[in-house]
Amino acid sequence: ICETKEYAMCPYIGITRRSAERIYIPKLEWFKDKHKLDFSINYSKLEVNFPKTKSQIFLVGADKKNEIDKLRGSAYDEADIDEAQAFGAHLEELIDDVLVPSTIDRRGKISLWGTPNAACIGLFHDATTKVKPGWSVHHWTLLSNPWIRDPISWLKNLRESKGWTEDHPVYMRE
């Protein structure tokens, strides 16, 4: 969105600010190099700036209520919540009380990213299993991950080392 839409503002929300940085910055650097994208990364502010469109992605953590509150009051074009399964009960507050109102002005969207949790409970689980309507669901597997070389062999070695079959719950979830 930031490459094509002027003045777009897009938070990337991790559990903590540090986890958002650790997860997202290397991916941004990779995408920039691979696709020759025109953006700069301000590492101290954790902002990604797109000079042509004057748009911005900013990285934040939202593990506490006061962190959620810092996201209030802006107009977002897209808000991405990574590792959404790990947010717990305050994920619903983050979405309903903060992000939904913040995406109204620009008709923005909210994305939840993550892996199902072992307990199979919570908003992320309900959204991705269509228990909670209104979310579009997209799935992919480790085989689609461009950062893993030879994923088939890696998975085979993992199953052998753990003594798992392909229907083991942890193997299937991850």
CSV table of C-alpha atoms in Angstrom, one decimal:
chain,number,residue,atom,x,y,z
A,1,ILE,CA,0.0,0.0,0.0
A,2,CYS,CA,2.8,2.4,0.9
A,3,GLU,CA,4.4,2.1,-2.5
A,4,THR,CA,1.2,3.2,-4.3
A,5,LYS,CA,-1.0,5.3,-2.0
A,6,GLU,CA,-0.1,8.8,-1.0
A,7,TYR,CA,0.3,9.6,2.7
A,8,ALA,CA,-0.6,6.1,3.8
A,9,MET,CA,0.1,5.3,7.4
A,10,CYS,CA,0.5,1.6,8.3
A,11,PRO,CA,1.4,0.3,11.7
A,12,TYR,CA,3.1,-3.1,11.9
A,13,ILE,CA,2.2,-4.3,15.4
A,14,GLY,CA,4.3,-6.9,17.2
A,15,ILE,CA,4.0,-8.2,20.8
A,16,THR,CA,6.8,-5.9,21.8
A,17,ARG,CA,8.6,-3.1,19.9
A,18,ARG,CA,11.8,-5.2,20.0
A,19,SER,CA,10.0,-8.3,18.6
A,20,ALA,CA,8.5,-6.2,15.8
A,21,GLU,CA,11.9,-4.9,14.9
A,22,ARG,CA,13.6,-8.3,15.1
A,23,ILE,CA,10.9,-10.0,12.9
A,24,TYR,CA,10.1,-7.3,10.4
A,25,ILE,CA,13.3,-5.2,9.7
A,26,PRO,CA,15.3,-8.1,8.1
A,27,LYS,CA,12.3,-9.0,5.9
A,28,LEU,CA,12.0,-5.4,4.8
A,29,GLU,CA,15.7,-5.2,4.0
A,30,TRP,CA,15.4,-8.4,2.0
A,31,PHE,CA,12.4,-7.2,0.0
A,32,LYS,CA,14.0,-3.8,-0.6
A,33,ASP,CA,17.1,-5.5,-2.1
A,34,LYS,CA,15.3,-8.2,-4.0
A,35,HIS,CA,12.6,-6.0,-5.6
A,36,LYS,CA,14.7,-2.7,-5.8
A,37,LEU,CA,12.0,-0.9,-3.7
A,38,ASP,CA,12.4,2.8,-3.0
A,39,PHE,CA,12.1,3.3,0.8
A,40,SER,CA,14.4,4.1,3.7
A,41,ILE,CA,14.4,2.6,7.1
A,42,ASN,CA,14.9,4.8,10.2
A,43,TYR,CA,16.4,2.2,12.6
A,44,SER,CA,16.2,4.4,15.7
A,45,LYS,CA,12.5,5.4,15.2
A,46,LEU,CA,11.6,2.0,13.6
A,47,GLU,CA,9.9,3.8,10.6
A,48,VAL,CA,9.9,2.9,7.0
A,49,ASN,CA,9.5,5.9,4.7
A,50,PHE,CA,8.4,5.9,1.1
A,51,PRO,CA,9.6,9.2,-0.4
A,52,LYS,CA,7.6,9.0,-3.7
A,53,THR,CA,4.3,8.6,-1.9
A,54,LYS,CA,5.2,10.2,1.5
A,55,SER,CA,3.8,7.1,3.1
A,56,GLN,CA,5.0,5.3,6.2
A,57,ILE,CA,5.1,2.0,8.0
A,58,PHE,CA,6.0,2.2,11.7
A,59,LEU,CA,6.8,-0.6,14.0
A,60,VAL,CA,5.3,-0.8,17.5
A,61,GLY,CA,4.7,-3.2,20.3
A,62,ALA,CA,1.3,-3.6,21.9
A,63,ASP,CA,1.8,-6.0,24.8
A,64,LYS,CA,0.3,-3.6,27.4
A,65,LYS,CA,-2.7,-1.3,27.5
A,66,ASN,CA,-0.6,1.9,27.5
A,67,GLU,CA,1.1,0.6,24.3
A,68,ILE,CA,-2.3,0.0,22.7
A,69,ASP,CA,-3.4,3.5,23.7
A,70,LYS,CA,-0.5,5.0,21.8
A,71,LEU,CA,-2.1,3.8,18.5
A,72,ARG,CA,-5.3,5.8,19.1
A,73,GLY,CA,-6.1,8.9,17.1
A,74,SER,CA,-4.5,8.3,13.7
A,75,ALA,CA,-6.0,7.3,10.4
A,76,TYR,CA,-4.5,4.0,9.2
A,77,ASP,CA,-4.7,2.6,5.7
A,78,GLU,CA,-3.6,-0.8,6.9
A,79,ALA,CA,-2.7,-2.2,10.3
A,80,ASP,CA,-0.9,-5.6,10.5
A,81,ILE,CA,-0.7,-7.5,13.8
A,82,ASP,CA,2.0,-10.2,13.7
A,83,GLU,CA,2.0,-13.2,16.0
A,84,ALA,CA,-1.6,-12.4,16.8
A,85,GLN,CA,-2.2,-15.7,18.5
A,86,ALA,CA,0.1,-14.6,21.3
A,87,PHE,CA,-1.6,-11.4,22.2
A,88,GLY,CA,-4.2,-12.9,24.5
A,89,ALA,CA,-7.4,-11.2,25.7
A,90,HIS,CA,-6.3,-7.6,24.8
A,91,LEU,CA,-6.2,-8.4,21.1
A,92,GLU,CA,-9.9,-7.8,20.9
A,93,GLU,CA,-9.5,-4.4,22.6
A,94,LEU,CA,-6.7,-3.5,20.3
A,95,ILE,CA,-8.8,-4.3,17.2
A,96,ASP,CA,-12.3,-3.2,18.3
A,97,ASP,CA,-11.5,-0.1,20.4
A,98,VAL,CA,-8.4,1.2,18.6
A,99,LEU,CA,-7.8,-0.1,15.1
A,100,VAL,CA,-11.4,-0.3,13.8
A,101,PRO,CA,-12.0,3.4,14.6
A,102,SER,CA,-8.5,4.3,13.2
A,103,THR,CA,-9.2,2.6,9.9
A,104,ILE,CA,-12.6,4.3,9.2
A,105,ASP,CA,-11.3,7.5,7.7
A,106,ARG,CA,-9.1,5.8,5.0
A,107,ARG,CA,-11.2,2.7,4.6
A,108,GLY,CA,-8.2,0.8,5.9
A,109,LYS,CA,-7.9,-2.9,6.6
A,110,ILE,CA,-6.6,-4.9,9.6
A,111,SER,CA,-4.6,-8.1,9.1
A,112,LEU,CA,-3.8,-10.7,11.7
A,113,TRP,CA,-0.7,-12.9,11.1
A,114,GLY,CA,0.4,-15.8,13.1
A,115,THR,CA,0.4,-19.6,13.8
A,116,PRO,CA,-2.4,-21.3,15.7
A,117,ASN,CA,-1.8,-21.6,19.4
A,118,ALA,CA,-1.9,-24.9,21.1
A,119,ALA,CA,-4.9,-24.1,23.2
A,120,CYS,CA,-7.1,-23.3,20.1
A,121,ILE,CA,-8.7,-20.4,21.8
A,122,GLY,CA,-8.9,-16.6,21.3
A,123,LEU,CA,-9.8,-14.1,18.7
A,124,PHE,CA,-7.0,-15.2,16.3
A,125,HIS,CA,-8.1,-18.8,16.5
A,126,ASP,CA,-11.8,-17.8,16.0
A,127,ALA,CA,-11.0,-15.6,13.1
A,128,THR,CA,-8.9,-18.1,11.3
A,129,THR,CA,-11.3,-21.0,11.8
A,130,LYS,CA,-14.3,-18.8,10.7
A,131,VAL,CA,-15.9,-19.0,14.1
A,132,LYS,CA,-15.8,-15.2,14.1
A,133,PRO,CA,-17.2,-13.9,10.9
A,134,GLY,CA,-15.9,-10.9,8.9
A,135,TRP,CA,-12.3,-12.1,8.4
A,136,SER,CA,-10.9,-13.5,5.2
A,137,VAL,CA,-8.5,-16.3,5.8
A,138,HIS,CA,-5.4,-17.2,3.9
A,139,HIS,CA,-3.2,-20.2,4.6
A,140,TRP,CA,0.3,-21.2,3.6
A,141,THR,CA,2.8,-23.7,4.9
A,142,LEU,CA,6.5,-23.8,5.7
A,143,LEU,CA,7.0,-25.0,2.1
A,144,SER,CA,6.1,-21.5,0.9
A,145,ASN,CA,8.6,-19.7,3.2
A,146,PRO,CA,11.3,-18.2,0.9
A,147,TRP,CA,13.9,-18.1,3.8
A,148,ILE,CA,14.0,-21.8,4.3
A,149,ARG,CA,16.3,-23.7,2.0
A,150,ASP,CA,15.1,-27.2,1.1
A,151,PRO,CA,12.1,-27.3,3.5
A,152,ILE,CA,11.1,-30.8,2.5
A,153,SER,CA,14.4,-32.2,3.9
A,154,TRP,CA,14.2,-30.0,6.9
A,155,LEU,CA,10.7,-31.2,7.7
A,156,LYS,CA,11.7,-34.8,7.2
A,157,ASN,CA,14.7,-34.4,9.6
A,158,LEU,CA,12.5,-32.7,12.2
A,159,ARG,CA,9.9,-35.5,12.1
A,160,GLU,CA,12.7,-38.1,12.4
A,161,SER,CA,14.5,-36.3,15.3
A,162,LYS,CA,11.2,-35.9,17.3
A,163,GLY,CA,9.7,-39.3,16.3
A,164,TRP,CA,6.7,-37.5,14.9
A,165,THR,CA,4.4,-38.6,12.1
A,166,GLU,CA,2.9,-36.0,9.7
A,167,ASP,CA,-0.3,-35.9,11.8
A,168,HIS,CA,1.4,-34.9,15.1
A,169,PRO,CA,-0.4,-31.8,16.5
A,170,VAL,CA,2.6,-29.6,16.9
A,171,TYR,CA,4.0,-30.6,13.5
A,172,MET,CA,0.6,-29.8,11.8
A,173,ARG,CA,0.2,-26.5,13.7
A,174,GLU,CA,3.7,-25.2,13.0
